[in-house]
Coordinates of C-alpha atoms in Angstrom, one line a residue:
X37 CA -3.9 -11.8 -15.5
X38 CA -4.9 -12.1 -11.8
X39 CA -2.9 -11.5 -8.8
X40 CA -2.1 -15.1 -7.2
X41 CA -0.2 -14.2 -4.2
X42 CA -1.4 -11.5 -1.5
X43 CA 1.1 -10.4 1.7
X44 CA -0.2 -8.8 4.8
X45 CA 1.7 -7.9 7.8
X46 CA 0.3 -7.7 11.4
X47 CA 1.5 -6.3 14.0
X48 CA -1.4 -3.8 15.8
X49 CA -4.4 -5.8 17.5
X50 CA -7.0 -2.8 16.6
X51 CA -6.0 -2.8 13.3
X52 CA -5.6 -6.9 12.3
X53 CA -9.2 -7.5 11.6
X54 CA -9.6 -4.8 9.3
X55 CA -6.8 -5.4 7.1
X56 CA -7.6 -9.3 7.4
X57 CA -10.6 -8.4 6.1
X58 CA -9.2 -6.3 3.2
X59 CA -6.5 -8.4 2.0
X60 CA -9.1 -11.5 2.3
X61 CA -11.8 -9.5 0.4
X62 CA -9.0 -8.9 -2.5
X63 CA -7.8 -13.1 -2.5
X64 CA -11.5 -13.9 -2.7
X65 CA -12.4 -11.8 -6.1
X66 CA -8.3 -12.9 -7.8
X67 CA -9.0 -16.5 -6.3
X68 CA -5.5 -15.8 -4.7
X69 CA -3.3 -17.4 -1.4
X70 CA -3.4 -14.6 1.7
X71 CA 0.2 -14.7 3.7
X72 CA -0.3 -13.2 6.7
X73 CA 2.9 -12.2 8.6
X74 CA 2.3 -11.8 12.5
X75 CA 5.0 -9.5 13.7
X76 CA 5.6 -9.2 17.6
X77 CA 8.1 -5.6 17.6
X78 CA 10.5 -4.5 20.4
X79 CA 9.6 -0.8 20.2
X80 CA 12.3 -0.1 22.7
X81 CA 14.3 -0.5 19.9
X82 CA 16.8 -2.1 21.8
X83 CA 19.7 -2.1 19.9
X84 CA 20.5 0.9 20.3
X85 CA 19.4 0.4 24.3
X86 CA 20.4 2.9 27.2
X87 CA 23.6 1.8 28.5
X88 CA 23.6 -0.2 31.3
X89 CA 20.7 -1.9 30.5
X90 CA 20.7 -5.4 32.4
X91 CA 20.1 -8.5 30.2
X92 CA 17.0 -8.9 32.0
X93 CA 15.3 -5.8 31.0
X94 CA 16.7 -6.7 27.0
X95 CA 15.0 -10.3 27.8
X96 CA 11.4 -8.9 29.3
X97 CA 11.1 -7.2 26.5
X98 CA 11.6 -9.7 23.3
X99 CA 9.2 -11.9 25.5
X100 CA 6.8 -9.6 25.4
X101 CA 6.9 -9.0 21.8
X102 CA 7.2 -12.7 21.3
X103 CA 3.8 -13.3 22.7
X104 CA 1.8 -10.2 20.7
X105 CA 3.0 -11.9 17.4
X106 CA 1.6 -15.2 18.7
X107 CA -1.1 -14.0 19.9
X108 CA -1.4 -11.9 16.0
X109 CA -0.9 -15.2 14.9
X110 CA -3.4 -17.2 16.7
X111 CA -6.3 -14.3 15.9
X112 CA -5.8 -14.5 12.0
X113 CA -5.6 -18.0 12.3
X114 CA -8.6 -17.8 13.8
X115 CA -10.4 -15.1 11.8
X116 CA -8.9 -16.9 8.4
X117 CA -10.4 -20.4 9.5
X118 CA -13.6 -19.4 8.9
X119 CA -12.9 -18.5 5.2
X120 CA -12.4 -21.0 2.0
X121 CA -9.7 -19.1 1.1
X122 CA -5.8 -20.5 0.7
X123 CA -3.8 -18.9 3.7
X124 CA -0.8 -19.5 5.6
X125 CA 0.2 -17.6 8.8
X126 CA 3.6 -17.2 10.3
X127 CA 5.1 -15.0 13.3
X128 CA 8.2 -13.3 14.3
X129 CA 9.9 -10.9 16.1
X130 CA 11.4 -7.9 15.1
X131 CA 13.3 -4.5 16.8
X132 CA 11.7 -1.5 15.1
X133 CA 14.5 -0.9 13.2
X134 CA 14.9 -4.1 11.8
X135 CA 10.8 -4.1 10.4
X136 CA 11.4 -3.2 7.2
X137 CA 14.1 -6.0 6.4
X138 CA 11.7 -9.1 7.7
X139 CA 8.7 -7.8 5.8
X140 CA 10.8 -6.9 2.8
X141 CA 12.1 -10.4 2.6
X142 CA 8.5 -12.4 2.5
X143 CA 6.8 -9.6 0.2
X144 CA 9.4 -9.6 -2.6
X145 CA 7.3 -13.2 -3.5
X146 CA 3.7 -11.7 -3.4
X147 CA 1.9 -10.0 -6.4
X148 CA 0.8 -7.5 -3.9
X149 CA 0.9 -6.1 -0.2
X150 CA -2.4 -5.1 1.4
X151 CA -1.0 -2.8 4.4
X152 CA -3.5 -0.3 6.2
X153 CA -2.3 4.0 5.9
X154 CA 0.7 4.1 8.4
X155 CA -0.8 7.5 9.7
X156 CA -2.9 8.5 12.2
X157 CA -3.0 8.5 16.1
X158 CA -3.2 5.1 16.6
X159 CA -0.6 3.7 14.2
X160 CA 2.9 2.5 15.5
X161 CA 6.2 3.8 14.2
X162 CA 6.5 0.4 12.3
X163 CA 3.6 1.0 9.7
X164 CA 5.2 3.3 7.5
X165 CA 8.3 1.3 7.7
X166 CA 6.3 -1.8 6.4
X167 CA 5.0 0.2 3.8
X168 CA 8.3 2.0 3.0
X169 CA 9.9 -1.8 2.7
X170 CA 7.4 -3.6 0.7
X171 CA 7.6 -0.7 -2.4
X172 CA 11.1 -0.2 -1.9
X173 CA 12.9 -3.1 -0.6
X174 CA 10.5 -5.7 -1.5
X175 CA 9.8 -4.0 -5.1
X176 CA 6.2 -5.1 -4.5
X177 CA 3.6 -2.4 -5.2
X178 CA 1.2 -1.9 -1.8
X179 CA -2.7 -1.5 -1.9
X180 CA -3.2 0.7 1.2
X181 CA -6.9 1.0 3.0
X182 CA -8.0 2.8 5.9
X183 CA -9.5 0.5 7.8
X184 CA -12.8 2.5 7.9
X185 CA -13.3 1.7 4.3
X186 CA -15.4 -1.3 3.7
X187 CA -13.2 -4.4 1.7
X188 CA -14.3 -4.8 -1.5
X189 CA -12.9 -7.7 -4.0
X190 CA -13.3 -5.1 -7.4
X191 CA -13.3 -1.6 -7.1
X192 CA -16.3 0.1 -9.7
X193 CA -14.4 3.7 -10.3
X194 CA -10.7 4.3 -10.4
X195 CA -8.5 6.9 -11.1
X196 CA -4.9 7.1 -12.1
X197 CA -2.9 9.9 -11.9
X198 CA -0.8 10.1 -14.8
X199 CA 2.2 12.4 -15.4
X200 CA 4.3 10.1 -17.4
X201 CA 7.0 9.0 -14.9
X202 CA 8.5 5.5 -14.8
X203 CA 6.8 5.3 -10.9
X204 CA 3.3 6.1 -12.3
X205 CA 3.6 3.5 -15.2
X206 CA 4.5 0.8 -12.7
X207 CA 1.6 1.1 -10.6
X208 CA -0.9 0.7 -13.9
X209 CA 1.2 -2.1 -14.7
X210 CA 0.5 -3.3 -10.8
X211 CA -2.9 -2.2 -10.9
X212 CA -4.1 -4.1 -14.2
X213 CA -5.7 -6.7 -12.5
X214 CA -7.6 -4.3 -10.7
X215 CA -8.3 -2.0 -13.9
X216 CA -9.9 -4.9 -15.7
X217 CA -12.3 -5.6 -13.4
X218 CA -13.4 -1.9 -12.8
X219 CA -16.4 -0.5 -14.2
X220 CA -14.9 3.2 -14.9
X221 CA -11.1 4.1 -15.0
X222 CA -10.2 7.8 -15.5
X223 CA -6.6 8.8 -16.3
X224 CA -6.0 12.0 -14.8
X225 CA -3.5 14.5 -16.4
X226 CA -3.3 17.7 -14.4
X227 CA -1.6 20.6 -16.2
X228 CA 0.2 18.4 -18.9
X229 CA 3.3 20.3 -20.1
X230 CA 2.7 22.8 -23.0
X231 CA 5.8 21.7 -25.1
X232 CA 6.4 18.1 -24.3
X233 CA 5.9 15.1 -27.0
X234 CA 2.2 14.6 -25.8
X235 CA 1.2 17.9 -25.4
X236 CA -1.9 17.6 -28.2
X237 CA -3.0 14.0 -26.9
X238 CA -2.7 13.9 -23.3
X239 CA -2.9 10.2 -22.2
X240 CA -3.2 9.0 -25.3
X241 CA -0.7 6.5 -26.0
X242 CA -1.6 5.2 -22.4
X243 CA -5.3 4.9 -22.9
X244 CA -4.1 3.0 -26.8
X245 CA -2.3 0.4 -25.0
X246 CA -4.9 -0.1 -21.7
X247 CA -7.6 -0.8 -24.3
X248 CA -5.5 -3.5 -25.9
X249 CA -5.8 -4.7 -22.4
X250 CA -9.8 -4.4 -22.7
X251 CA -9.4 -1.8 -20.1
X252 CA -11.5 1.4 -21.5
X253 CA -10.6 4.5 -19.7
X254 CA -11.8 8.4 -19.8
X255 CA -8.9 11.2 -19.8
X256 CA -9.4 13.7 -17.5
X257 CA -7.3 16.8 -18.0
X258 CA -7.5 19.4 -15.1
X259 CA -5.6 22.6 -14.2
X260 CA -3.4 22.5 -10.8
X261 CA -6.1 24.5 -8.5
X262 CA -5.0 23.8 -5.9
X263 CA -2.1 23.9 -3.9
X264 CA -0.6 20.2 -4.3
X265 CA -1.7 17.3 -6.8
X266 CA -3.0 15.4 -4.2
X267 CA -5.5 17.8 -3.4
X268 CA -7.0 18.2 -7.3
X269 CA -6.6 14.5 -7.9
X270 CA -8.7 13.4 -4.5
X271 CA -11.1 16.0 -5.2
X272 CA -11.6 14.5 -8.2
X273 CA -11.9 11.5 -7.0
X274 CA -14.9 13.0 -4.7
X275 CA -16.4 15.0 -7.2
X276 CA -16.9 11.3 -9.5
X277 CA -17.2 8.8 -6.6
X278 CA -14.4 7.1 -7.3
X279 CA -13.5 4.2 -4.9
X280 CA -9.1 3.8 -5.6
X281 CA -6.8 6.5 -6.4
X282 CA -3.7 4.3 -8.4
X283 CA -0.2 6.2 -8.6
X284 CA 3.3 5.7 -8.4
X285 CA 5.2 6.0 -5.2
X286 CA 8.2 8.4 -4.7
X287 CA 10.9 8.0 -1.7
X288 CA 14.0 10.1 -1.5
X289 CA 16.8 8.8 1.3
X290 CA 20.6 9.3 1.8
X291 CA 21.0 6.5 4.4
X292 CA 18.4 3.9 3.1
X293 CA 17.4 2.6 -0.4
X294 CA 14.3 5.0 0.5
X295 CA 12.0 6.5 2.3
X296 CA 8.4 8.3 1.3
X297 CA 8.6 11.6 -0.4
X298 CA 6.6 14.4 1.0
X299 CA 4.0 14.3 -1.9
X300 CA 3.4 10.4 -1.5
X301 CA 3.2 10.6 2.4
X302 CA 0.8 13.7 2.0
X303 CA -1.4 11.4 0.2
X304 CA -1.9 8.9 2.1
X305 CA -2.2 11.0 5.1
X306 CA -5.2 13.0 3.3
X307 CA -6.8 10.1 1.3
X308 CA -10.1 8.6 2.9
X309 CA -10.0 5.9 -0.3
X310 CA -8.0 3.0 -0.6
X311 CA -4.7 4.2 -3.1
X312 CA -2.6 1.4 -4.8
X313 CA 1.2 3.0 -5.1
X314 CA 4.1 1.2 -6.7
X315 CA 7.9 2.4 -7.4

C-alpha cells in the first residue's frame, strides 16, 4: 500500500519551492506521480467588486492573475525537470472565493495533498481555503509542512493522536503508508474516559489491528496538563523527537460543507512539524 497519486497547489512565489520540494520528497520514497496545480487568484475578489467598477479595472486584474499562474507554472516546470519523477503541471485562474472549488475538483483524484500551514504573515487568504477544500470538499486527507522543515520521503517518529472518533481513524487509515515506513509510531491517548468500552486497554484494539498491518506502535497515555490537546500532544512530540503529528481534521460551517474548527486551526497554527489531518 503506497500512495500513487500526490496533489499540490501553487499559488505564492515564496512558498512554491518549498512545497515542490515536499510533495517531490514524498513521490520520490511512494514511487508516486506529483500534480502540481499553478493557481493565478484575483484577490480583489471581484465578484463581489465595488459598484461601478469599469470592465477595465475587472480585466487588469484577471490578467494579472493570469500571468502569476503561468509564471507558477513555468517555475515548477522548471524546478520538476530536473527530477526523475512522474509530474504534470497545469494553471488556472481563480477569484478567492472560488479557490476551494478548483482545487477541490483535481484533489478528489490524488491519494494525498501536500499543502504548506495556511498561517502565518506571509500566507494569502487562499491557503486555508485550499486546505479547508482538499479535506472537505475533495475528501482527500492533506500532509501539511512548514516550509522551514526539511522534505523528507519517510518520517522515523510519529505520533497519532487517538481519541476514538471516526476523523481520527481516517487519518491512520490515510496515514498507513506513512506508518509503515516509520521507525517508531506512538498512539497517544490523553485522559481516556473513565467509563467508556476501552477504559482498561487504551488503544488497544487500534494498536491489534495496525500490527496486522506490520505497523508496531507504543501507547502513550497522558493526563490533559495543559490547557488544549494540542499543547500536551506537541509537547510530546518535543519531549520524543517526533518528526509528524497524524490526526483527524474537524470543521464546523453553516454556509459551507465546512470550515476548520478552532482545535484543528490551533494546531496547525502552533505545530513546527509537518501534521497529516484527514476528515
Amino acid at each position: 500500500m503506497s500512495y500513487k497519486t500526490i496533489f499540490t497547489a501553487l499559488s505564492q512565489d515564496a512558498l512554491a519551492k518549498p512545497i515542490l520540494d515536499h510533495a517531490g520528497a514524498m513521490a520520490q520514497a511512494n514511487d508516486a506521480h506529483l500534480e502540481a496545480l499553478c493557481l493565478g487568484v484575483d484577490r480583489s475578489q471581484t465578484g463581489y467588486y465595488y459598484a461601478g467598477a469599469n470592465a477595465m479595472i475587472l480585466q487588469e486584474v484577471i490578467e494579472k492573475a493570469g500571468e502569476e499562474a503561468l509564471a507558477l507554472e513555468a517555475f515548477a516546470e522548471a524546478q520538476l525537470g530536473k527530477t526523475d519523477l512522474r509530474w504534470s503541471c497545469e494553471h488556472g485562474v481563480a477569484q478567492l472565493p472560488d479557490v476551494g472549488r478548483h482545487a477541490a475538483a483535481r484533489a478528489r483524484f490524488a491519494d494525498i495533498a501536500v499543502l504548506p500551514t495556511p498561517y502565518g504573515e506571509d500566507r494569502g487568504q487562499e491557503q486555508e481555503a485550499l486546505v479547508e477544500a482538499c479535506l472537505f470538499e475533495a475528501g482527500v486527507p492533506v500532509l501539511i509542512v512548514p516550509e522551514k522543515r526539511a522534505p523528507v520521503g519517510a518520517y522515523e517518529t510519529v505520533i497519532i493522536g487517538w481519541n476514538e472518533s471516526d476523523e481520527a481513524l481516517g487519518a491512520i487509515r490515510a496515514a498507513m503508508p506513512i506508518l509503515k515506513q516509520a521507525k517508531n509510531v506512538h498512539v497517544v491517548v490523553i485522559d481516556p474516559p473513565k467509563h467508556g468500552p476501552n477504559r482498561s486497554d487504551p488503544g488497544g484494539l487500534l494498536s491489534v489491528w495496525l500490527a496486522r498491518h506490520d505497523v508496531h506502535v507504543e501507547i502513550d497515555v497522558l493526563s490533559k496538563t495543559m490547557p488544549r490537546i494540542s499543547d500536551v500532544l506537541l509537547r510530546h512530540a518535543s519531549d520524543i523527537d517526533a518528526d509528524l503529528i497524524v490526526m483527524g481534521a474537524y470543521g464546523h460551517s453553516r454556509f459551507r460543507e465546512a470550515i476548520l474548527g478552532g482545535a484543528t486551526r490551533y494546531m496547525l497554527e502552533q505545530s513546527k512539524l509537518p501534521v497529516l489531518m484527514a476528515h
